[in-house]
Amino acid sequence: MTPRIILFTGKGGVGKTTSAAGTATLAARRGERTLVLSTDAAHSLGDAFGLPIGAEPTEVATNLWVQQVDAQRRFERSWGEVQGYLRSVLDTVGVDPITAEELTVIPGAEEVLALLELRAQVVSGTWDVVVVDCAPTAETLRLLALPEALGWYMDRVFGVQRKVVRALRPVLTRAAGVPMPEDSVFDAVQRLHADLSEVQQLLTDKCATVRLVLTPETVVVAEARRSLTTLSLYGYRVDGVIANRVFPSGAGEAFLDGWARAQEKVLAEVRQSFVDLPVWLSAYQAGEPVGADLLAGFAEAAYAGDDPFAVPTGEGPMTITRTDSGAVLRIALPFAQRQDVDLARHGDELVVTVGSYRRLLALPAALARHTVSGARVEEGSLQVRFRFEEESR
Ligand SMILES: Nc1ncnc2c1ncn2[C@@H]1O[C@H](COP(=O)(O)OP(=O)(O)OP(=O)(O)O)[C@@H](O)[C@H]1O
Ligand SMILES: [Mg+2]
């Protein structure tokens, strides 16, 4: 069975690691076999538990395991072959080995590897709950956009290239003196492609959700709103907001009361913004919530009796509805305004751009053959109408 997967993201320093670690501790205390893993190179999960943590899952309490993905090591394990090939090419064309080493660390490799590790853990059958402590928002969005984007790229670049290379290998190797990639390289790429599409399936499934962590400050909330739009664009479900570092009101000290009042204004805006989502509040504590007991207390107080592991009901960010003459594809884009959204059709794909984020959405077979007859942005969603031709109905 697929474990319940919960990812935590938000602006830098808002309390993502604390929230992730606290939520995981609660799961473990309920008897769920729980893994909390960090895709963030900053590796602060160890600090949150006050224990040294390694690149393999480390047991820190009953049912609770912690892991910090070591991108470099995974890279060498699974990309060794591809890297080896690239290096031999660069070597042949006269690039010195040290530069070659740097050049073959493909940008984003860390993210790819974090995703592969996440997949490996999720499909291992070991866990009931997998909690992911993500890097700050922008990196998380890049991470979550990656499987689809990379799949698209690999389909086109490597799919075509493989055929060409097969035919030309003998000639090219002789003529250019550049070694052509072996089939094993393409096999490695194909495996990677398959693994990444599986990651995407797992993460856009009902059992996987993203939680936004924020602090009651205007800029932080603005970023959280944009994250919700972008996460929806990519098909991820957001199931709650944790508002952290909330000052107690009525402390009787002018300084604190001032802050509490300012925060209350922003919190009202948070509740209004995320009206369909639970907003869980977490108090600013006198000390850092470090260690399993304090982390569990942190999460217990925040969720205030709600079940943090409930699987969301309701529909996901993308739905298709049949109409009399065709179908409507609806993509939830909370907060998006008409002028922020751009839509184009490119063969079997829809290219949806929202601000600086773009999704190349492969149309489901049922829609791909039909004409787009209209589109509009309304009440936080993009609706694309398809008209079915007579003969294909
Ligand atoms: N409610 C709170 N009260 C007091 N201290 C807190 C609270 N929440 C988090 N902290 C402390 O604030 C620091 C930052 O929190 P945390 O590491 O969870 O943030 P983060 O969002 O993961 O940061 P980064 O973006 O650097 O990964 C930690 O030292 C943590 O113990
Ligand atoms: Mg962190």
CSV table of C-alpha atoms and ligand atoms in Angstrom, one decimal:
chain,number,residue,atom,x,y,z
A,1,MET,CA,0.0,0.0,0.0
A,2,THR,CA,1.2,3.5,-0.8
A,3,PRO,CA,2.1,5.4,2.4
A,4,ARG,CA,0.6,8.7,3.3
A,5,ILE,CA,3.1,11.3,2.0
A,6,ILE,CA,3.2,14.8,3.5
A,7,LEU,CA,5.6,17.5,2.2
A,8,PHE,CA,6.3,20.7,4.1
A,9,THR,CA,7.4,23.8,2.3
A,10,GLY,CA,7.5,27.6,2.9
A,11,LYS,CA,9.8,30.5,3.0
A,12,GLY,CA,13.2,30.2,4.6
A,13,GLY,CA,13.3,29.9,8.3
A,14,VAL,CA,9.5,29.8,9.0
A,15,GLY,CA,9.5,26.4,10.6
A,16,LYS,CA,9.3,23.8,7.9
A,17,THR,CA,11.8,21.4,9.5
A,18,THR,CA,10.2,21.8,12.9
A,19,SER,CA,6.7,21.2,11.5
A,20,ALA,CA,7.9,18.2,9.4
A,21,ALA,CA,9.7,16.6,12.3
A,22,GLY,CA,6.8,17.3,14.7
A,23,THR,CA,4.3,15.8,12.4
A,24,ALA,CA,6.4,12.7,11.9
A,25,THR,CA,6.9,12.3,15.6
A,26,LEU,CA,3.1,12.3,16.1
A,27,ALA,CA,2.7,9.7,13.4
A,28,ALA,CA,5.3,7.4,15.0
A,29,ARG,CA,3.6,7.8,18.4
A,30,ARG,CA,0.4,6.6,16.9
A,31,GLY,CA,2.1,3.4,15.9
A,32,GLU,CA,2.7,4.3,12.2
A,33,ARG,CA,6.0,3.3,10.8
A,34,THR,CA,7.3,6.7,9.9
A,35,LEU,CA,10.1,8.1,7.9
A,36,VAL,CA,11.0,11.8,7.8
A,37,LEU,CA,13.4,12.7,5.1
A,38,SER,CA,14.9,16.0,4.1
A,39,THR,CA,15.6,17.0,0.5
A,40,ASP,CA,17.2,20.2,1.8
A,41,ALA,CA,21.0,20.4,1.5
A,42,ALA,CA,20.9,22.4,4.8
A,43,HIS,CA,20.3,19.1,6.7
A,44,SER,CA,18.7,20.5,9.8
A,45,LEU,CA,16.6,17.5,10.7
A,46,GLY,CA,19.5,16.2,12.8
A,47,ASP,CA,19.5,19.5,14.7
A,48,ALA,CA,15.7,19.3,15.2
A,49,PHE,CA,16.0,15.9,16.8
A,50,GLY,CA,19.3,16.8,18.5
A,51,LEU,CA,20.9,13.7,17.1
A,52,PRO,CA,23.4,12.9,14.4
A,53,ILE,CA,21.6,11.7,11.3
A,54,GLY,CA,23.0,9.9,8.3
A,55,ALA,CA,22.2,9.4,4.6
A,56,GLU,CA,20.4,6.1,5.4
A,57,PRO,CA,17.3,6.0,7.5
A,58,THR,CA,18.4,6.3,11.2
A,59,GLU,CA,16.0,5.2,14.0
A,60,VAL,CA,15.6,8.0,16.5
A,61,ALA,CA,12.6,6.7,18.4
A,62,THR,CA,10.1,3.8,18.3
A,63,ASN,CA,8.7,3.7,14.7
A,64,LEU,CA,10.5,6.9,13.8
A,65,TRP,CA,13.3,7.0,11.3
A,66,VAL,CA,15.1,10.1,9.9
A,67,GLN,CA,17.1,10.4,6.7
A,68,GLN,CA,19.0,13.2,5.0
A,69,VAL,CA,19.3,12.5,1.4
A,70,ASP,CA,22.9,12.6,0.4
A,71,ALA,CA,22.7,13.9,-3.2
A,72,GLN,CA,26.3,13.4,-4.0
A,73,ARG,CA,26.3,9.7,-3.1
A,74,ARG,CA,23.1,8.9,-4.8
A,75,PHE,CA,24.4,10.7,-7.8
A,76,GLU,CA,27.4,8.4,-8.0
A,77,ARG,CA,25.3,5.3,-7.5
A,78,SER,CA,22.6,5.9,-10.1
A,79,TRP,CA,24.1,8.3,-12.5
A,80,GLY,CA,27.5,6.8,-12.7
A,81,GLU,CA,26.9,5.4,-16.1
A,82,VAL,CA,25.6,8.5,-17.7
A,83,GLN,CA,28.3,10.6,-16.0
A,84,GLY,CA,30.9,8.1,-17.2
A,85,TYR,CA,29.8,8.6,-20.7
A,86,LEU,CA,29.7,12.4,-20.5
A,87,ARG,CA,33.2,12.4,-19.0
A,88,SER,CA,34.6,10.2,-21.8
A,89,VAL,CA,33.2,12.6,-24.4
A,90,LEU,CA,34.6,15.6,-22.6
A,91,ASP,CA,37.9,13.8,-22.2
A,92,THR,CA,38.1,12.9,-25.9
A,93,VAL,CA,37.5,16.5,-26.9
A,94,GLY,CA,40.3,17.6,-24.6
A,95,VAL,CA,38.6,19.0,-21.5
A,96,ASP,CA,40.7,18.2,-18.5
A,97,PRO,CA,39.3,15.7,-16.0
A,98,ILE,CA,38.6,18.1,-13.2
A,99,THR,CA,36.5,20.5,-15.4
A,100,ALA,CA,34.8,17.4,-16.8
A,101,GLU,CA,33.9,16.3,-13.3
A,102,GLU,CA,32.3,19.7,-12.7
A,103,LEU,CA,30.5,19.8,-16.0
A,104,THR,CA,28.9,16.5,-15.6
A,105,VAL,CA,27.3,17.5,-12.3
A,106,ILE,CA,24.1,18.3,-14.2
A,107,PRO,CA,22.3,21.3,-12.7
A,108,GLY,CA,19.4,20.0,-10.7
A,109,ALA,CA,21.0,16.7,-10.1
A,110,GLU,CA,20.6,17.1,-6.4
A,111,GLU,CA,16.9,17.5,-6.9
A,112,VAL,CA,16.6,14.6,-9.2
A,113,LEU,CA,18.3,12.4,-6.7
A,114,ALA,CA,16.2,13.6,-3.8
A,115,LEU,CA,13.2,12.6,-5.8
A,116,LEU,CA,14.7,9.2,-6.6
A,117,GLU,CA,15.4,8.5,-3.0
A,118,LEU,CA,11.9,9.6,-2.0
A,119,ARG,CA,10.5,7.2,-4.6
A,120,ALA,CA,12.7,4.3,-3.4
A,121,GLN,CA,11.5,4.9,0.2
A,122,VAL,CA,7.9,5.2,-0.8
A,123,VAL,CA,7.8,2.0,-2.9
A,124,SER,CA,9.9,0.0,-0.4
A,125,GLY,CA,6.8,-1.0,1.5
A,126,THR,CA,8.6,-0.2,4.8
A,127,TRP,CA,6.6,2.9,5.7
A,128,ASP,CA,3.0,3.9,6.6
A,129,VAL,CA,3.8,7.6,6.6
A,130,VAL,CA,6.6,9.5,4.8
A,131,VAL,CA,7.1,13.1,5.8
A,132,VAL,CA,9.3,15.3,3.6
A,133,ASP,CA,11.1,18.3,4.9
A,134,CYS,CA,11.6,20.4,1.7
A,135,ALA,CA,13.9,23.2,0.9
A,136,PRO,CA,12.5,26.8,0.8
A,137,THR,CA,9.6,27.4,-1.6
A,138,ALA,CA,11.4,28.3,-4.9
A,139,GLU,CA,13.6,25.2,-4.7
A,140,THR,CA,10.6,23.0,-3.8
A,141,LEU,CA,8.7,24.2,-6.7
A,142,ARG,CA,11.6,23.5,-9.0
A,143,LEU,CA,11.8,20.1,-7.5
A,144,LEU,CA,8.1,19.3,-7.9
A,145,ALA,CA,8.0,20.6,-11.5
A,146,LEU,CA,11.0,18.5,-12.4
A,147,PRO,CA,9.6,15.0,-13.1
A,148,GLU,CA,7.2,16.2,-15.8
A,149,ALA,CA,9.6,18.7,-17.3
A,150,LEU,CA,12.5,16.2,-17.4
A,151,GLY,CA,10.2,13.5,-18.8
A,152,TRP,CA,9.2,15.8,-21.6
A,153,TYR,CA,12.8,16.6,-22.3
A,154,MET,CA,14.0,13.0,-22.2
A,155,ASP,CA,11.2,11.8,-24.5
A,156,ARG,CA,12.2,14.2,-27.1
A,157,VAL,CA,15.9,14.5,-26.8
A,158,PHE,CA,16.9,10.9,-25.9
A,159,GLY,CA,14.0,9.2,-27.8
A,160,VAL,CA,15.1,10.7,-31.1
A,161,GLN,CA,18.8,10.6,-30.4
A,162,ARG,CA,18.8,6.9,-29.6
A,163,LYS,CA,17.5,6.0,-33.1
A,164,VAL,CA,20.0,8.3,-34.7
A,165,VAL,CA,22.9,7.1,-32.6
A,166,ARG,CA,22.2,3.5,-33.3
A,167,ALA,CA,22.4,4.1,-37.0
A,168,LEU,CA,25.3,6.4,-36.9
A,169,ARG,CA,27.4,5.0,-34.1
A,170,PRO,CA,30.0,3.2,-36.3
A,171,VAL,CA,30.5,6.1,-38.6
A,172,LEU,CA,30.6,8.8,-36.0
A,173,THR,CA,32.9,7.1,-33.7
A,174,ARG,CA,35.4,6.7,-36.5
A,175,ALA,CA,35.0,10.1,-38.0
A,176,ALA,CA,34.7,12.4,-35.0
A,177,GLY,CA,36.7,10.3,-32.6
A,178,VAL,CA,34.0,11.0,-30.1
A,179,PRO,CA,32.7,7.9,-28.3
A,180,MET,CA,29.0,7.4,-29.0
A,181,PRO,CA,26.8,6.6,-26.0
A,182,GLU,CA,26.4,2.9,-25.5
A,183,ASP,CA,22.9,1.4,-25.2
A,184,SER,CA,23.5,1.1,-21.5
A,185,VAL,CA,23.5,4.9,-21.3
A,186,PHE,CA,20.1,5.1,-22.9
A,187,ASP,CA,18.9,2.3,-20.7
A,188,ALA,CA,20.0,4.3,-17.7
A,189,VAL,CA,18.2,7.4,-19.0
A,190,GLN,CA,15.0,5.4,-19.7
A,191,ARG,CA,15.1,3.9,-16.2
A,192,LEU,CA,15.4,7.4,-14.8
A,193,HIS,CA,12.5,8.5,-17.0
A,194,ALA,CA,10.3,5.7,-15.7
A,195,ASP,CA,11.3,6.4,-12.1
A,196,LEU,CA,10.6,10.0,-12.4
A,197,SER,CA,7.1,9.5,-13.9
A,198,GLU,CA,6.5,7.2,-11.0
A,199,VAL,CA,7.5,9.9,-8.6
A,200,GLN,CA,5.1,12.3,-10.2
A,201,GLN,CA,2.3,9.7,-10.0
A,202,LEU,CA,3.0,9.1,-6.4
A,203,LEU,CA,3.1,12.8,-5.5
A,204,THR,CA,0.0,13.8,-7.4
A,205,ASP,CA,-2.0,10.9,-5.9
A,206,LYS,CA,-4.6,11.5,-3.2
A,207,CYS,CA,-2.4,10.1,-0.5
A,208,ALA,CA,0.2,12.8,-1.1
A,209,THR,CA,-0.3,16.4,0.1
A,210,VAL,CA,1.7,19.5,0.6
A,211,ARG,CA,1.5,21.7,3.7
A,212,LEU,CA,2.4,25.4,3.6
A,213,VAL,CA,4.3,26.7,6.6
A,214,LEU,CA,4.2,30.4,7.1
A,215,THR,CA,4.7,33.1,9.8
A,216,PRO,CA,2.1,35.9,10.2
A,217,GLU,CA,4.0,38.5,8.1
A,218,THR,CA,2.7,40.1,5.0
A,219,VAL,CA,5.6,39.1,2.7
A,220,VAL,CA,5.6,35.5,3.9
A,221,VAL,CA,1.9,35.2,3.4
A,222,ALA,CA,2.2,36.7,-0.1
A,223,GLU,CA,4.7,34.0,-1.0
A,224,ALA,CA,2.5,31.3,0.4
A,225,ARG,CA,-0.3,32.4,-1.8
A,226,ARG,CA,1.9,32.3,-4.8
A,227,SER,CA,3.0,28.8,-3.8
A,228,LEU,CA,-0.5,27.6,-3.6
A,229,THR,CA,-1.1,28.8,-7.2
A,230,THR,CA,2.0,27.2,-8.5
A,231,LEU,CA,1.5,23.9,-6.7
A,232,SER,CA,-2.0,23.6,-8.1
A,233,LEU,CA,-0.7,24.4,-11.5
A,234,TYR,CA,1.6,21.4,-11.3
A,235,GLY,CA,-1.2,19.2,-10.0
A,236,TYR,CA,-0.2,18.9,-6.3
A,237,ARG,CA,-2.8,19.0,-3.5
A,238,VAL,CA,-2.3,21.4,-0.6
A,239,ASP,CA,-4.2,20.3,2.5
A,240,GLY,CA,-3.4,22.8,5.1
A,241,VAL,CA,-1.5,25.8,6.3
A,242,ILE,CA,0.6,26.0,9.5
A,243,ALA,CA,1.0,29.6,10.8
A,244,ASN,CA,4.0,29.4,13.1
A,245,ARG,CA,5.5,31.8,15.6
A,246,VAL,CA,2.3,33.3,16.6
A,247,PHE,CA,2.7,35.6,19.6
A,248,PRO,CA,0.2,35.1,22.5
A,249,SER,CA,-2.1,38.0,22.9
A,250,GLY,CA,-2.7,39.7,26.2
A,251,ALA,CA,0.7,39.1,27.5
A,252,GLY,CA,0.5,42.5,29.1
A,253,GLU,CA,3.8,43.7,27.7
A,254,ALA,CA,3.5,46.6,25.2
A,255,PHE,CA,6.1,45.1,22.9
A,256,LEU,CA,4.5,41.7,22.6
A,257,ASP,CA,0.9,43.0,22.5
A,258,GLY,CA,1.9,45.2,19.6
A,259,TRP,CA,3.2,42.3,17.8
A,260,ALA,CA,0.2,40.1,18.6
A,261,ARG,CA,-2.1,42.8,17.3
A,262,ALA,CA,-0.1,43.1,14.0
A,263,GLN,CA,-0.1,39.4,13.6
A,264,GLU,CA,-3.8,39.1,14.2
A,265,LYS,CA,-4.4,41.3,11.2
A,266,VAL,CA,-2.2,39.2,9.0
A,267,LEU,CA,-3.8,36.0,10.4
A,268,ALA,CA,-7.2,37.3,9.4
A,269,GLU,CA,-5.9,37.7,5.9
A,270,VAL,CA,-4.4,34.2,6.0
A,271,ARG,CA,-7.8,32.7,7.0
A,272,GLN,CA,-9.4,34.7,4.2
A,273,SER,CA,-6.8,33.7,1.6
A,274,PHE,CA,-6.8,30.0,2.4
A,275,VAL,CA,-10.5,29.8,3.1
A,276,ASP,CA,-10.8,26.2,1.9
A,277,LEU,CA,-7.9,25.0,4.0
A,278,PRO,CA,-7.4,24.4,7.7
A,279,VAL,CA,-5.1,27.1,9.1
A,280,TRP,CA,-3.3,25.6,12.1
A,281,LEU,CA,-1.7,28.0,14.5
A,282,SER,CA,1.5,27.4,16.4
A,283,ALA,CA,2.7,29.7,19.2
A,284,TYR,CA,6.0,31.4,19.4
A,285,GLN,CA,7.7,29.4,22.1
A,286,ALA,CA,10.2,30.6,24.7
A,287,GLY,CA,12.8,28.2,23.4
A,288,GLU,CA,13.6,26.1,20.3
A,289,PRO,CA,11.4,23.0,20.0
A,290,VAL,CA,14.2,20.5,19.8
A,291,GLY,CA,14.0,16.8,20.5
A,292,ALA,CA,11.2,14.3,19.9
A,293,ASP,CA,9.1,15.3,23.0
A,294,LEU,CA,9.0,19.0,22.2
A,295,LEU,CA,8.5,18.4,18.5
A,296,ALA,CA,5.5,16.2,19.3
A,297,GLY,CA,4.1,18.8,21.6
A,298,PHE,CA,4.6,21.5,18.9
A,299,ALA,CA,2.6,19.4,16.4
A,300,GLU,CA,0.0,18.3,18.9
A,301,ALA,CA,-0.8,21.9,19.8
A,302,ALA,CA,-0.8,23.1,16.2
A,303,TYR,CA,-3.2,20.4,14.9
A,304,ALA,CA,-5.5,21.1,17.9
A,305,GLY,CA,-7.4,17.8,17.6
A,306,ASP,CA,-7.5,17.6,13.8
A,307,ASP,CA,-6.3,14.4,12.3
A,308,PRO,CA,-3.0,15.5,10.5
A,309,PHE,CA,-2.9,12.2,8.5
A,310,ALA,CA,-6.4,12.3,7.1
A,311,VAL,CA,-6.4,11.7,3.3
A,312,PRO,CA,-8.1,14.7,1.7
A,313,THR,CA,-11.5,14.1,0.1
A,314,GLY,CA,-12.8,16.4,-2.6
A,315,GLU,CA,-11.4,16.7,-6.1
A,316,GLY,CA,-7.8,17.4,-7.0
A,317,PRO,CA,-6.5,20.5,-8.8
A,318,MET,CA,-7.3,19.1,-12.2
A,319,THR,CA,-10.7,17.7,-13.3
A,320,ILE,CA,-12.4,16.9,-16.6
A,321,THR,CA,-16.1,17.2,-16.9
A,322,ARG,CA,-18.2,16.0,-19.9
A,323,THR,CA,-20.6,18.5,-21.4
A,324,ASP,CA,-23.3,18.1,-24.1
A,325,SER,CA,-20.9,19.0,-26.9
A,326,GLY,CA,-17.5,18.1,-25.5
A,327,ALA,CA,-15.6,18.5,-22.2
A,328,VAL,CA,-14.2,21.0,-19.8
A,329,LEU,CA,-10.7,20.7,-18.4
A,330,ARG,CA,-10.5,22.6,-15.2
A,331,ILE,CA,-7.2,23.4,-13.4
A,332,ALA,CA,-7.5,25.1,-10.1
A,333,LEU,CA,-5.3,28.2,-9.9
A,334,PRO,CA,-6.2,29.9,-6.7
A,335,PHE,CA,-5.5,33.7,-6.7
A,336,ALA,CA,-4.5,33.7,-10.4
A,337,GLN,CA,-5.8,36.7,-12.4
A,338,ARG,CA,-6.7,36.5,-16.0
A,339,GLN,CA,-3.7,38.6,-17.0
A,340,ASP,CA,-1.3,36.3,-15.2
A,341,VAL,CA,-2.4,33.2,-17.1
A,342,ASP,CA,-1.3,32.3,-20.6
A,343,LEU,CA,-2.5,29.2,-22.5
A,344,ALA,CA,-1.4,27.7,-25.8
A,345,ARG,CA,-2.0,24.4,-27.5
A,346,HIS,CA,0.9,22.6,-28.9
A,347,GLY,CA,-0.1,19.3,-30.5
A,348,ASP,CA,-1.1,16.9,-27.7
A,349,GLU,CA,0.0,19.4,-25.1
A,350,LEU,CA,-1.4,22.4,-23.3
A,351,VAL,CA,1.2,24.9,-22.4
A,352,VAL,CA,-0.1,26.7,-19.3
A,353,THR,CA,1.9,29.6,-18.0
A,354,VAL,CA,1.2,31.4,-14.7
A,355,GLY,CA,3.5,34.2,-13.9
A,356,SER,CA,7.0,32.8,-14.2
A,357,TYR,CA,5.9,29.1,-14.0
A,358,ARG,CA,5.0,27.0,-16.9
A,359,ARG,CA,3.5,23.5,-17.2
A,360,LEU,CA,3.6,21.4,-20.4
A,361,LEU,CA,0.5,19.3,-19.8
A,362,ALA,CA,0.2,16.2,-21.8
A,363,LEU,CA,-3.5,16.1,-22.7
A,364,PRO,CA,-5.3,12.9,-21.6
A,365,ALA,CA,-6.1,10.7,-24.7
A,366,ALA,CA,-9.8,11.5,-24.4
A,367,LEU,CA,-9.1,15.2,-25.0
A,368,ALA,CA,-6.0,15.2,-27.2
A,369,ARG,CA,-7.9,14.6,-30.5
A,370,HIS,CA,-10.4,17.4,-29.9
A,371,THR,CA,-10.3,21.1,-30.6
A,372,VAL,CA,-10.1,23.7,-27.9
A,373,SER,CA,-13.1,25.9,-28.3
A,374,GLY,CA,-12.5,28.4,-25.6
A,375,ALA,CA,-10.9,29.1,-22.3
A,376,ARG,CA,-11.4,31.4,-19.3
A,377,VAL,CA,-10.0,32.2,-15.9
A,378,GLU,CA,-12.7,32.4,-13.4
A,379,GLU,CA,-13.0,32.0,-9.6
A,380,GLY,CA,-9.5,30.8,-9.2
A,381,SER,CA,-9.5,28.2,-11.9
A,382,LEU,CA,-8.6,27.9,-15.6
A,383,GLN,CA,-11.3,26.3,-17.6
A,384,VAL,CA,-10.5,25.0,-21.1
A,385,ARG,CA,-13.4,23.9,-23.2
A,386,PHE,CA,-13.0,21.1,-25.8
A,387,ARG,CA,-15.5,20.6,-28.6
A,388,PHE,CA,-16.0,17.0,-29.7
A,389,GLU,CA,-16.4,16.6,-33.4
A,390,GLU,CA,-19.5,14.7,-34.5
A,391,GLU,CA,-17.7,11.5,-35.7
A,392,SER,CA,-15.6,11.1,-32.5
A,393,ARG,CA,-18.5,11.3,-30.1
B,1,LIG,N1,7.1,28.2,17.2
B,1,LIG,C1,8.4,28.3,17.5
B,1,LIG,N2,8.9,28.9,18.6
B,1,LIG,C2,10.2,29.0,18.8
B,1,LIG,N3,11.2,28.6,18.0
B,1,LIG,C3,10.8,28.0,16.8
B,1,LIG,C4,9.4,27.8,16.5
B,1,LIG,N4,9.4,27.3,15.3
B,1,LIG,C5,10.6,27.1,14.9
B,1,LIG,N5,11.5,27.5,15.8
B,1,LIG,C6,13.0,27.5,15.7
B,1,LIG,O1,13.3,28.3,14.7
B,1,LIG,C7,14.4,27.8,13.9
B,1,LIG,C8,14.0,27.7,12.5
B,1,LIG,O2,13.0,26.7,12.4
B,1,LIG,P1,13.1,25.5,11.3
B,1,LIG,O3,14.5,25.0,11.1
B,1,LIG,O4,12.0,24.6,11.5
B,1,LIG,O5,12.7,26.4,10.0
B,1,LIG,P2,12.9,26.0,8.5
B,1,LIG,O6,11.7,26.6,7.8
B,1,LIG,O7,13.1,24.6,8.3
B,1,LIG,O8,14.2,26.8,8.1
B,1,LIG,P3,15.1,26.6,6.7
B,1,LIG,O9,14.4,27.4,5.7
B,1,LIG,O10,16.4,27.2,7.1
B,1,LIG,O11,15.1,25.2,6.4
B,1,LIG,C9,14.8,26.5,14.6
B,1,LIG,O12,15.9,26.8,15.5
B,1,LIG,C10,13.6,26.1,15.4
B,1,LIG,O13,13.9,25.4,16.5
B,2,MG,MG,14.6,23.5,7.3
